[in-house]
Each structure stands twice: as C-alpha cells, then as structure tokens.
PDB file of C-alpha atoms and ligand atoms in Angstrom:
ATOM      1  CA  MET A   1    -166.350 -27.250 102.480  1.00 70.00           C
ATOM      2  CA  ARG A   2    -163.432 -25.323 101.502  1.00 75.00           C
ATOM      3  CA  SER A   3    -160.228 -26.758 101.108  1.00 89.00           C
ATOM      4  CA  VAL A   4    -157.056 -26.672 102.967  1.00 97.00           C
ATOM      5  CA  SER A   5    -154.627 -24.194 100.580  1.00 98.00           C
ATOM      6  CA  VAL A   6    -151.163 -23.217 100.383  1.00 98.00           C
ATOM      7  CA  THR A   7    -151.518 -19.784 102.005  1.00 98.00           C
ATOM      8  CA  GLN A   8    -153.502 -21.704 104.776  1.00 98.00           C
ATOM      9  CA  ILE A   9    -150.780 -24.360 105.130  1.00 98.00           C
ATOM     10  CA  LYS A  10    -148.352 -20.977 105.833  1.00 98.00           C
ATOM     11  CA  GLU A  11    -150.479 -18.727 107.945  1.00 98.00           C
ATOM     12  CA  MET A  12    -150.286 -22.044 110.356  1.00 98.00           C
ATOM     13  CA  LYS A  13    -146.659 -21.648 110.420  1.00 98.00           C
ATOM     14  CA  GLN A  14    -147.155 -17.887 111.566  1.00 98.00           C
ATOM     15  CA  GLN A  15    -149.884 -19.494 114.167  1.00 98.00           C
ATOM     16  CA  GLY A  16    -148.355 -21.882 115.777  1.00 98.00           C
ATOM     17  CA  GLU A  17    -150.587 -24.599 114.880  1.00 98.00           C
ATOM     18  CA  LYS A  18    -149.157 -27.849 114.234  1.00 98.00           C
ATOM     19  CA  ILE A  19    -149.975 -29.603 109.774  1.00 98.00           C
ATOM     20  CA  SER A  20    -150.836 -32.480 110.104  1.00 98.00           C
ATOM     21  CA  VAL A  21    -150.122 -34.800 107.049  1.00 99.00           C
ATOM     22  CA  VAL A  22    -150.706 -38.641 106.186  1.00 99.00           C
ATOM     23  CA  THR A  23    -149.591 -40.499 103.038  1.00 99.00           C
ATOM     24  CA  ALA A  24    -153.295 -42.164 101.519  1.00 99.00           C
ATOM     25  CA  TYR A  25    -153.558 -43.945  98.185  1.00 99.00           C
ATOM     26  CA  ASP A  26    -156.914 -44.513  97.505  1.00 98.00           C
ATOM     27  CA  SER A  27    -160.653 -42.907  98.210  1.00 98.00           C
ATOM     28  CA  THR A  28    -162.275 -44.984 101.373  1.00 98.00           C
ATOM     29  CA  PHE A  29    -158.591 -43.993 103.202  1.00 98.00           C
ATOM     30  CA  THR A  30    -159.104 -40.843 102.194  1.00 98.00           C
ATOM     31  CA  LYS A  31    -162.101 -40.220 103.332  1.00 98.00           C
ATOM     32  CA  VAL A  32    -161.346 -41.479 106.616  1.00 98.00           C
ATOM     33  CA  ALA A  33    -157.943 -38.824 106.585  1.00 98.00           C
ATOM     34  CA  GLU A  34    -160.285 -36.347 105.569  1.00 98.00           C
ATOM     35  CA  GLU A  35    -163.126 -36.981 108.520  1.00 98.00           C
ATOM     36  CA  ALA A  36    -160.258 -36.922 110.789  1.00 98.00           C
ATOM     37  CA  GLY A  37    -159.835 -33.885 110.290  1.00 98.00           C
ATOM     38  CA  ILE A  38    -155.769 -34.665 108.167  1.00 98.00           C
ATOM     39  CA  ASP A  39    -155.180 -30.911 106.782  1.00 98.00           C
ATOM     40  CA  ALA A  40    -152.887 -33.142 104.106  1.00 98.00           C
ATOM     41  CA  ILE A  41    -153.445 -35.703 102.435  1.00 98.00           C
ATOM     42  CA  LEU A  42    -149.629 -37.119 100.568  1.00 99.00           C
ATOM     43  CA  ILE A  43    -149.692 -39.644  97.424  1.00 99.00           C
ATOM     44  CA  GLY A  44    -146.218 -40.711  98.732  1.00 98.00           C
ATOM     45  CA  ASP A  45    -144.237 -42.680  95.924  1.00 98.00           C
ATOM     46  CA  SER A  46    -143.809 -45.107  99.032  1.00 98.00           C
ATOM     47  CA  LEU A  47    -147.259 -46.333  97.539  1.00 98.00           C
ATOM     48  CA  GLY A  48    -144.192 -48.610  95.814  1.00 98.00           C
ATOM     49  CA  MET A  49    -143.221 -50.224  98.889  1.00 98.00           C
ATOM     50  CA  VAL A  50    -146.744 -50.780 100.932  1.00 98.00           C
ATOM     51  CA  LEU A  51    -149.028 -51.389  98.115  1.00 98.00           C
ATOM     52  CA  GLN A  52    -146.717 -52.796  95.049  1.00 98.00           C
ATOM     53  CA  GLY A  53    -144.253 -54.723  97.730  1.00 98.00           C
ATOM     54  CA  GLN A  54    -141.536 -52.988  95.737  1.00 98.00           C
ATOM     55  CA  THR A  55    -138.098 -52.829  98.221  1.00 97.00           C
ATOM     56  CA  THR A  56    -137.429 -49.282  96.985  1.00 98.00           C
ATOM     57  CA  THR A  57    -139.702 -46.501  95.864  1.00 98.00           C
ATOM     58  CA  LEU A  58    -137.424 -46.384  92.396  1.00 98.00           C
ATOM     59  CA  PRO A  59    -139.733 -48.744  90.448  1.00 98.00           C
ATOM     60  CA  VAL A  60    -142.648 -46.232  90.546  1.00 99.00           C
ATOM     61  CA  SER A  61    -143.821 -44.530  87.239  1.00 98.00           C
ATOM     62  CA  ILE A  62    -146.180 -41.555  86.558  1.00 98.00           C
ATOM     63  CA  ASP A  63    -148.597 -43.213  85.476  1.00 98.00           C
ATOM     64  CA  ASP A  64    -148.871 -45.045  89.033  1.00 99.00           C
ATOM     65  CA  MET A  65    -148.799 -41.738  90.469  1.00 99.00           C
ATOM     66  CA  VAL A  66    -151.570 -40.596  88.326  1.00 99.00           C
ATOM     67  CA  TYR A  67    -154.086 -42.988  89.367  1.00 99.00           C
ATOM     68  CA  HIS A  68    -153.540 -43.329  92.902  1.00 99.00           C
ATOM     69  CA  THR A  69    -154.023 -39.288  92.827  1.00 99.00           C
ATOM     70  CA  ARG A  70    -157.077 -39.677  90.597  1.00 98.00           C
ATOM     71  CA  CYS A  71    -158.612 -41.581  93.270  1.00 98.00           C
ATOM     72  CA  VAL A  72    -157.717 -39.745  95.996  1.00 98.00           C
ATOM     73  CA  ALA A  73    -158.472 -36.173  94.462  1.00 98.00           C
ATOM     74  CA  ARG A  74    -161.977 -38.099  93.901  1.00 98.00           C
ATOM     75  CA  ALA A  75    -162.806 -38.367  97.451  1.00 98.00           C
ATOM     76  CA  SER A  76    -160.798 -35.266  99.077  1.00 98.00           C
ATOM     77  CA  GLN A  77    -162.873 -32.230  99.711  1.00 97.00           C
ATOM     78  CA  ARG A  78    -161.240 -30.596 102.371  1.00 98.00           C
ATOM     79  CA  PRO A  79    -157.175 -31.555 102.186  1.00 98.00           C
ATOM     80  CA  LEU A  80    -154.551 -29.929 100.652  1.00 98.00           C
ATOM     81  CA  ILE A  81    -153.363 -33.106  98.647  1.00 98.00           C
ATOM     82  CA  ILE A  82    -149.918 -33.090  97.873  1.00 98.00           C
ATOM     83  CA  ALA A  83    -148.547 -35.388  95.415  1.00 99.00           C
ATOM     84  CA  ASP A  84    -145.008 -36.611  94.577  1.00 99.00           C
ATOM     85  CA  MET A  85    -142.809 -36.656  91.732  1.00 98.00           C
ATOM     86  CA  PRO A  86    -141.417 -40.262  90.825  1.00 98.00           C
ATOM     87  CA  PHE A  87    -137.616 -40.737  90.317  1.00 98.00           C
ATOM     88  CA  MET A  88    -136.583 -39.288  86.973  1.00 98.00           C
ATOM     89  CA  THR A  89    -139.235 -37.671  86.121  1.00 98.00           C
ATOM     90  CA  TYR A  90    -137.996 -34.429  87.283  1.00 98.00           C
ATOM     91  CA  GLY A  91    -134.174 -34.990  86.242  1.00 95.00           C
ATOM     92  CA  ASP A  92    -134.761 -32.145  83.719  1.00 96.00           C
ATOM     93  CA  GLU A  93    -136.743 -29.242  83.585  1.00 96.00           C
ATOM     94  CA  ILE A  94    -139.103 -30.064  81.036  1.00 96.00           C
ATOM     95  CA  ASN A  95    -139.251 -33.086  81.844  1.00 97.00           C
ATOM     96  CA  ALA A  96    -140.092 -32.033  85.063  1.00 98.00           C
ATOM     97  CA  MET A  97    -142.594 -29.556  83.391  1.00 98.00           C
ATOM     98  CA  GLU A  98    -144.893 -32.265  81.506  1.00 98.00           C
ATOM     99  CA  ASN A  99    -144.366 -34.823  84.718  1.00 98.00           C
ATOM    100  CA  ALA A 100    -145.860 -32.201  87.202  1.00 98.00           C
ATOM    101  CA  SER A 101    -148.480 -30.837  84.285  1.00 98.00           C
ATOM    102  CA  GLU A 102    -150.005 -34.609  84.267  1.00 98.00           C
ATOM    103  CA  LEU A 103    -149.982 -34.329  88.380  1.00 99.00           C
ATOM    104  CA  MET A 104    -151.750 -31.874  88.221  1.00 98.00           C
ATOM    105  CA  ARG A 105    -153.895 -32.210  86.234  1.00 98.00           C
ATOM    106  CA  ALA A 106    -155.111 -35.915  87.917  1.00 98.00           C
ATOM    107  CA  GLY A 107    -155.906 -33.586  90.878  1.00 98.00           C
ATOM    108  CA  ALA A 108    -153.079 -32.689  92.799  1.00 98.00           C
ATOM    109  CA  HIS A 109    -152.374 -29.067  94.639  1.00 98.00           C
ATOM    110  CA  VAL A 110    -149.164 -29.919  95.459  1.00 98.00           C
ATOM    111  CA  VAL A 111    -145.803 -31.757  93.810  1.00 99.00           C
ATOM    112  CA  LYS A 112    -143.210 -32.821  95.738  1.00 99.00           C
ATOM    113  CA  LEU A 113    -140.072 -33.326  94.514  1.00 98.00           C
ATOM    114  CA  GLU A 114    -136.629 -34.693  96.434  1.00 98.00           C
ATOM    115  CA  GLY A 115    -133.794 -33.139  96.564  1.00 98.00           C
ATOM    116  CA  GLY A 116    -131.419 -29.466  97.010  1.00 98.00           C
ATOM    117  CA  GLN A 117    -130.128 -26.665  95.364  1.00 98.00           C
ATOM    118  CA  TRP A 118    -129.797 -28.629  92.244  1.00 98.00           C
ATOM    119  CA  LEU A 119    -133.407 -27.783  91.809  1.00 98.00           C
ATOM    120  CA  ALA A 120    -134.008 -24.839  92.293  1.00 98.00           C
ATOM    121  CA  ASN A 121    -134.330 -23.601  88.328  1.00 98.00           C
ATOM    122  CA  THR A 122    -136.609 -26.027  88.400  1.00 98.00           C
ATOM    123  CA  ILE A 123    -139.264 -25.228  91.130  1.00 98.00           C
ATOM    124  CA  ALA A 124    -138.985 -21.516  90.048  1.00 98.00           C
ATOM    125  CA  LEU A 125    -139.972 -22.720  86.279  1.00 98.00           C
ATOM    126  CA  LEU A 126    -142.951 -24.782  87.906  1.00 98.00           C
ATOM    127  CA  VAL A 127    -143.819 -21.397  90.648  1.00 98.00           C
ATOM    128  CA  GLU A 128    -143.704 -19.396  87.739  1.00 98.00           C
ATOM    129  CA  ARG A 129    -145.979 -21.507  86.068  1.00 97.00           C
ATOM    130  CA  GLY A 130    -148.724 -21.684  88.401  1.00 98.00           C
ATOM    131  CA  ILE A 131    -147.596 -25.474  90.280  1.00 98.00           C
ATOM    132  CA  PRO A 132    -146.875 -25.191  94.042  1.00 98.00           C
ATOM    133  CA  VAL A 133    -144.176 -27.240  94.784  1.00 99.00           C
ATOM    134  CA  CYS A 134    -143.244 -28.701  98.876  1.00 99.00           C
ATOM    135  CA  GLY A 135    -139.330 -29.723  98.891  1.00 99.00           C
ATOM    136  CA  HIS A 136    -138.086 -33.514 100.408  1.00 99.00           C
ATOM    137  CA  LEU A 137    -134.273 -33.159 101.673  1.00 99.00           C
ATOM    138  CA  GLY A 138    -132.729 -35.661 104.108  1.00 98.00           C
ATOM    139  CA  LEU A 139    -133.330 -39.102 103.981  1.00 98.00           C
ATOM    140  CA  THR A 140    -134.618 -38.654 100.180  1.00 98.00           C
ATOM    141  CA  PRO A 141    -135.694 -42.552  99.250  1.00 98.00           C
ATOM    142  CA  GLN A 142    -135.002 -41.935  95.828  1.00 98.00           C
ATOM    143  CA  SER A 143    -131.483 -41.622  96.295  1.00 98.00           C
ATOM    144  CA  VAL A 144    -131.400 -44.379  98.715  1.00 98.00           C
ATOM    145  CA  ASN A 145    -128.689 -46.416  96.738  1.00 98.00           C
ATOM    146  CA  GLN A 146    -126.445 -43.062  96.837  1.00 97.00           C
ATOM    147  CA  PHE A 147    -127.056 -43.840 100.415  1.00 98.00           C
ATOM    148  CA  GLY A 148    -126.284 -46.863 100.798  1.00 98.00           C
ATOM    149  CA  GLY A 149    -129.524 -47.543 103.019  1.00 97.00           C
ATOM    150  CA  PHE A 150    -132.014 -45.886 104.510  1.00 97.00           C
ATOM    151  CA  LYS A 151    -129.698 -43.958 107.201  1.00 97.00           C
ATOM    152  CA  VAL A 152    -130.134 -40.673 108.783  1.00 98.00           C
ATOM    153  CA  GLN A 153    -129.345 -38.014 107.412  1.00 98.00           C
ATOM    154  CA  GLY A 154    -126.765 -35.021 108.698  1.00 98.00           C
ATOM    155  CA  ARG A 155    -125.160 -36.440 110.951  1.00 98.00           C
ATOM    156  CA  LEU A 156    -121.749 -34.714 110.387  1.00 98.00           C
ATOM    157  CA  PRO A 157    -121.662 -30.798 110.674  1.00 98.00           C
ATOM    158  CA  GLU A 158    -121.094 -30.302 106.759  1.00 98.00           C
ATOM    159  CA  GLN A 159    -123.912 -32.528 106.601  1.00 98.00           C
ATOM    160  CA  ALA A 160    -125.930 -30.288 108.296  1.00 98.00           C
ATOM    161  CA  GLU A 161    -124.850 -27.103 106.970  1.00 98.00           C
ATOM    162  CA  ALA A 162    -125.617 -28.366 103.422  1.00 98.00           C
ATOM    163  CA  ILE A 163    -129.428 -29.689 104.482  1.00 98.00           C
ATOM    164  CA  LEU A 164    -130.133 -25.956 105.745  1.00 98.00           C
ATOM    165  CA  ALA A 165    -128.220 -24.284 102.835  1.00 98.00           C
ATOM    166  CA  ASP A 166    -130.754 -26.838 100.310  1.00 98.00           C
ATOM    167  CA  ALA A 167    -133.944 -25.582 102.399  1.00 99.00           C
ATOM    168  CA  ILE A 168    -133.035 -22.307 101.738  1.00 98.00           C
ATOM    169  CA  ALA A 169    -132.158 -22.290  98.148  1.00 98.00           C
ATOM    170  CA  LEU A 170    -135.245 -24.184  97.939  1.00 98.00           C
ATOM    171  CA  GLU A 171    -137.989 -21.354 100.071  1.00 98.00           C
ATOM    172  CA  ALA A 172    -135.765 -19.047  97.530  1.00 98.00           C
ATOM    173  CA  ALA A 173    -136.781 -20.712  94.993  1.00 98.00           C
ATOM    174  CA  GLY A 174    -140.732 -20.674  95.479  1.00 98.00           C
ATOM    175  CA  ALA A 175    -141.207 -23.785  97.477  1.00 98.00           C
ATOM    176  CA  CYS A 176    -144.305 -23.649  99.633  1.00 98.00           C
ATOM    177  CA  MET A 177    -142.727 -25.951 102.399  1.00 98.00           C
ATOM    178  CA  ILE A 178    -140.199 -28.829 102.858  1.00 99.00           C
ATOM    179  CA  VAL A 179    -140.278 -32.206 103.384  1.00 99.00           C
ATOM    180  CA  LEU A 180    -137.582 -33.179 106.471  1.00 99.00           C
ATOM    181  CA  GLU A 181    -136.991 -37.153 106.503  1.00 98.00           C
ATOM    182  CA  CYS A 182    -134.653 -38.587 109.025  1.00 98.00           C
ATOM    183  CA  ILE A 183    -132.248 -35.691 109.913  1.00 98.00           C
ATOM    184  CA  PRO A 184    -131.260 -35.323 113.889  1.00 98.00           C
ATOM    185  CA  SER A 185    -134.104 -32.794 115.613  1.00 98.00           C
ATOM    186  CA  PRO A 186    -131.513 -30.033 116.930  1.00 98.00           C
ATOM    187  CA  LEU A 187    -131.087 -29.394 112.572  1.00 98.00           C
ATOM    188  CA  ALA A 188    -135.260 -29.744 112.168  1.00 98.00           C
ATOM    189  CA  LYS A 189    -135.719 -27.044 114.842  1.00 98.00           C
ATOM    190  CA  LEU A 190    -132.367 -24.824 112.597  1.00 98.00           C
ATOM    191  CA  ILE A 191    -134.088 -25.218 109.820  1.00 98.00           C
ATOM    192  CA  THR A 192    -137.578 -24.658 110.388  1.00 98.00           C
ATOM    193  CA  ASP A 193    -135.977 -21.855 112.769  1.00 98.00           C
ATOM    194  CA  ASN A 194    -134.219 -20.011 109.690  1.00 98.00           C
ATOM    195  CA  ILE A 195    -137.154 -20.462 106.731  1.00 98.00           C
ATOM    196  CA  ASN A 196    -141.001 -18.863 106.578  1.00 98.00           C
ATOM    197  CA  ILE A 197    -142.296 -22.022 104.532  1.00 98.00           C
ATOM    198  CA  PRO A 198    -143.070 -24.857 106.607  1.00 98.00           C
ATOM    199  CA  THR A 199    -141.604 -27.797 107.931  1.00 99.00           C
ATOM    200  CA  ILE A 200    -142.634 -31.071 107.838  1.00 99.00           C
ATOM    201  CA  GLY A 201    -141.067 -33.427 109.577  1.00 98.00           C
ATOM    202  CA  ILE A 202    -140.648 -37.563 109.157  1.00 98.00           C
ATOM    203  CA  GLY A 203    -138.601 -39.065 111.932  1.00 98.00           C
ATOM    204  CA  ALA A 204    -136.887 -35.281 112.746  1.00 98.00           C
ATOM    205  CA  GLY A 205    -138.088 -34.272 115.887  1.00 98.00           C
ATOM    206  CA  VAL A 206    -140.898 -32.480 117.687  1.00 98.00           C
ATOM    207  CA  ASP A 207    -139.938 -28.750 116.463  1.00 98.00           C
ATOM    208  CA  THR A 208    -140.994 -28.712 112.752  1.00 98.00           C
ATOM    209  CA  ASP A 209    -144.389 -27.631 112.031  1.00 98.00           C
ATOM    210  CA  GLY A 210    -145.865 -30.472 110.713  1.00 98.00           C
ATOM    211  CA  GLN A 211    -145.901 -33.745 111.239  1.00 98.00           C
ATOM    212  CA  VAL A 212    -146.395 -36.890 108.515  1.00 98.00           C
ATOM    213  CA  LEU A 213    -146.649 -40.669 108.701  1.00 98.00           C
ATOM    214  CA  VAL A 214    -147.072 -43.356 106.116  1.00 98.00           C
ATOM    215  CA  MET A 215    -150.619 -44.436 106.772  1.00 98.00           C
ATOM    216  CA  HIS A 216    -149.297 -48.485 107.133  1.00 98.00           C
ATOM    217  CA  ASP A 217    -147.023 -47.330 109.401  1.00 98.00           C
ATOM    218  CA  MET A 218    -149.238 -44.915 111.671  1.00 98.00           C
ATOM    219  CA  LEU A 219    -151.837 -48.071 111.776  1.00 98.00           C
ATOM    220  CA  GLY A 220    -149.138 -50.385 112.572  1.00 98.00           C
ATOM    221  CA  LEU A 221    -148.909 -53.060 109.709  1.00 98.00           C
ATOM    222  CA  ASN A 222    -145.181 -52.599 109.717  1.00 93.00           C
ATOM    223  CA  THR A 223    -143.136 -55.478 111.401  1.00 90.00           C
ATOM    224  CA  ARG A 224    -140.111 -53.809 111.196  1.00 90.00           C
ATOM    225  CA  ALA A 225    -141.558 -50.157 112.308  1.00 93.00           C
ATOM    226  CA  PRO A 226    -138.706 -47.304 112.305  1.00 95.00           C
ATOM    227  CA  LYS A 227    -138.133 -45.789 115.508  1.00 95.00           C
ATOM    228  CA  PHE A 228    -139.875 -42.375 114.616  1.00 97.00           C
ATOM    229  CA  VAL A 229    -143.271 -44.748 113.639  1.00 98.00           C
ATOM    230  CA  LYS A 230    -145.568 -44.995 116.123  1.00 98.00           C
ATOM    231  CA  ASN A 231    -149.006 -47.393 115.739  1.00 98.00           C
ATOM    232  CA  PHE A 232    -152.120 -45.502 116.142  1.00 98.00           C
ATOM    233  CA  MET A 233    -154.042 -48.554 116.551  1.00 98.00           C
ATOM    234  CA  THR A 234    -153.021 -49.553 120.029  1.00 98.00           C
ATOM    235  CA  GLY A 235    -155.512 -48.848 122.468  1.00 98.00           C
ATOM    236  CA  GLN A 236    -158.499 -47.638 119.509  1.00 98.00           C
ATOM    237  CA  THR A 237    -160.800 -50.300 118.501  1.00 98.00           C
ATOM    238  CA  THR A 238    -161.099 -49.242 114.690  1.00 98.00           C
ATOM    239  CA  ILE A 239    -159.276 -47.473 111.918  1.00 98.00           C
ATOM    240  CA  GLN A 240    -161.162 -44.341 111.870  1.00 98.00           C
ATOM    241  CA  ALA A 241    -160.075 -43.649 115.758  1.00 98.00           C
ATOM    242  CA  ALA A 242    -156.821 -44.570 114.799  1.00 98.00           C
ATOM    243  CA  PHE A 243    -156.418 -41.738 111.964  1.00 99.00           C
ATOM    244  CA  ALA A 244    -158.236 -39.067 114.400  1.00 98.00           C
ATOM    245  CA  ALA A 245    -155.961 -40.392 117.412  1.00 98.00           C
ATOM    246  CA  TYR A 246    -152.718 -39.386 114.496  1.00 98.00           C
ATOM    247  CA  ASN A 247    -154.637 -36.223 113.941  1.00 98.00           C
ATOM    248  CA  GLN A 248    -155.108 -34.821 117.578  1.00 98.00           C
ATOM    249  CA  ALA A 249    -151.993 -36.645 119.003  1.00 98.00           C
ATOM    250  CA  VAL A 250    -149.770 -34.218 115.839  1.00 98.00           C
ATOM    251  CA  LYS A 251    -151.976 -31.140 116.780  1.00 98.00           C
ATOM    252  CA  ASP A 252    -151.722 -31.406 120.424  1.00 98.00           C
ATOM    253  CA  LYS A 253    -147.586 -31.728 119.807  1.00 98.00           C
ATOM    254  CA  SER A 254    -148.203 -35.442 121.765  1.00 98.00           C
ATOM    255  CA  PHE A 255    -146.436 -36.551 119.189  1.00 98.00           C
ATOM    256  CA  PRO A 256    -143.851 -37.276 117.823  1.00 98.00           C
ATOM    257  CA  ALA A 257    -142.503 -37.652 121.537  1.00 98.00           C
ATOM    258  CA  GLN A 258    -138.605 -37.284 121.927  1.00 96.00           C
ATOM    259  CA  GLU A 259    -138.214 -40.697 121.564  1.00 97.00           C
ATOM    260  CA  HIS A 260    -139.429 -41.010 117.555  1.00 98.00           C
ATOM    261  CA  GLY A 261    -136.733 -38.123 117.008  1.00 97.00           C
ATOM    262  CA  PHE A 262    -132.803 -38.788 116.130  1.00 98.00           C
ATOM    263  CA  VAL A 263    -129.462 -37.108 117.240  1.00 95.00           C
TER     264      VAL A 263
HETATM  265  O1  LIG B 301    -143.324 -41.108 100.130  1.00 61.18           O
HETATM  266  C1  LIG B 301    -143.768 -41.230 101.091  1.00 61.18           C
HETATM  267  O2  LIG B 301    -144.477 -41.220 101.371  1.00 61.18           O
HETATM  268  C2  LIG B 301    -142.889 -40.681 101.753  1.00 61.18           C
HETATM  269  C3  LIG B 301    -142.633 -39.879 103.147  1.00 61.18           C
HETATM  270  C4  LIG B 301    -142.311 -40.189 103.614  1.00 61.18           C
HETATM  271  C5  LIG B 301    -142.605 -38.430 103.152  1.00 61.18           C
HETATM  272  O3  LIG B 301    -142.303 -39.213 100.836  1.00 61.18           O
END
C-alpha cells in the first residue's frame, strides 16, 4: 500500500478534496484510523493531557514524542505521519534540527511546530535538510500561559493581520501545511484563500482544506469538550464506525458545521 505523501496532501488542496486528520498515539488506534481511510495521523503533544493527565502540553518531552511516534509508525502503512515537536525543543535552530531528526528516525514524515514568523529560519533550515514541516497558528497550546488560557485567537483586527502574515511567512519558509486552531472562521477562510499550502482546521470553521480532532474528543471521551468538537460515537456502536463516520463527515464537508466555528 502506498503511503500518503506531502505532495499528495498539497494536491488535495488544489483538487478541493478535504484532508482528514486525527490524533493517535499508539498502534491499535493507528490501525483503526488507517482502516477508516484517514489521510494523516498526528501524534500530538496533546498526549500530555489525554494520556498523561497533565493540565497543559508543556511537560511533554522529546522522549515521550519519540516513543509514541514509534508506536504509531509501526502500525501505519498509508496515512501521512505528523509528529509534534514539544515545548522548547525548537527554541533555536540546532535544537530544532537535533529534535526533529529524532522524530524522523522514529518514523515521522512531517514535524509540527507552533509559532509564526520567528520560526521562518528554523523551518527553512529543516526543509533544506529534508524534514517537511507543518506550521501551527492561532491558539497554539504551548503558549497557553502567554494567552492566559485556552482562548480563541485573532478576533482583534491587528491579531488577525498578524496571523495572516505569519501564515504567509511560514509558506514562504517552506512549510508544507499549517494547522489553524481556534480562530474566527472568516480569518481561517482568508488564510486558506491566500496561501497555496493546505490549512488543517480545528475550531477554524468550514473553509479550511482539512480538519483535525483529538481522538479522545472525537470519541466523546471529553466531558468538557469545546464547541468545535463533535462526538462521532453518537449513533455508532463501535469505535471503528466512529472513526469512519468522522472521516466521511470531513470528506463530504458535513463536519464541521457552522455551529462548530467561532466568529
Ligand atoms: O497536540 C495536538 O493534538 C494538536 C492538535 C490539537 C492540532 O496540536
């Protein structure tokens, strides 16, 4: 079976095919996601919260991410594998290269970094050396202390302009896709229309090129789920059916609905 490549993900944007992404952290759920037809698996540092019981993603280490990336990569044949670089593992370029290499050796195809223009040189360096990079803008959870909580970003005009400028800078630096988290839906549309690389939304409305959800949220396991989450276990009798329903809903554009977005 041929695995989904970065090139194919970019082509999906051009062809208007929605890109389905979900988090997974182990082999069993990776197989379930793959069988459901999911295009890309994100080993998110959300594992700090949903697996380790931390209140933020900040305590997650590069060793944690390497371990879970190996678990996912062993089981995965088709989906693109994206691994998060944890807090302060890409603070400078040397640091970023060493830690990104660890994740690639563990089986990642792409590494994801949170941040805007300040990361441009780091991204260019990683890409030049053969490491595809996914950006992450908006509510970047590693900056939760700076934001004063998990809050929607980009509502003020100057914030929205800065996020758009960041997206353009990440594309220019060589990023192959960008996650947009918890930003107003019109801003996500503006960004999606103004860059050539795919945008993957979470709480970013209906117009991004793809969608991602944390697996535990998608399965209805989060009793305090944010408004952008839909419980795909509702109406299903198996976890496999819930993953398939999520994949289908992203592909046929029935998820997200307007009600899952922010203004
Ligand atoms: O860590 C994660 O799971 C993420 C998603 C919320 C996009 O970054």
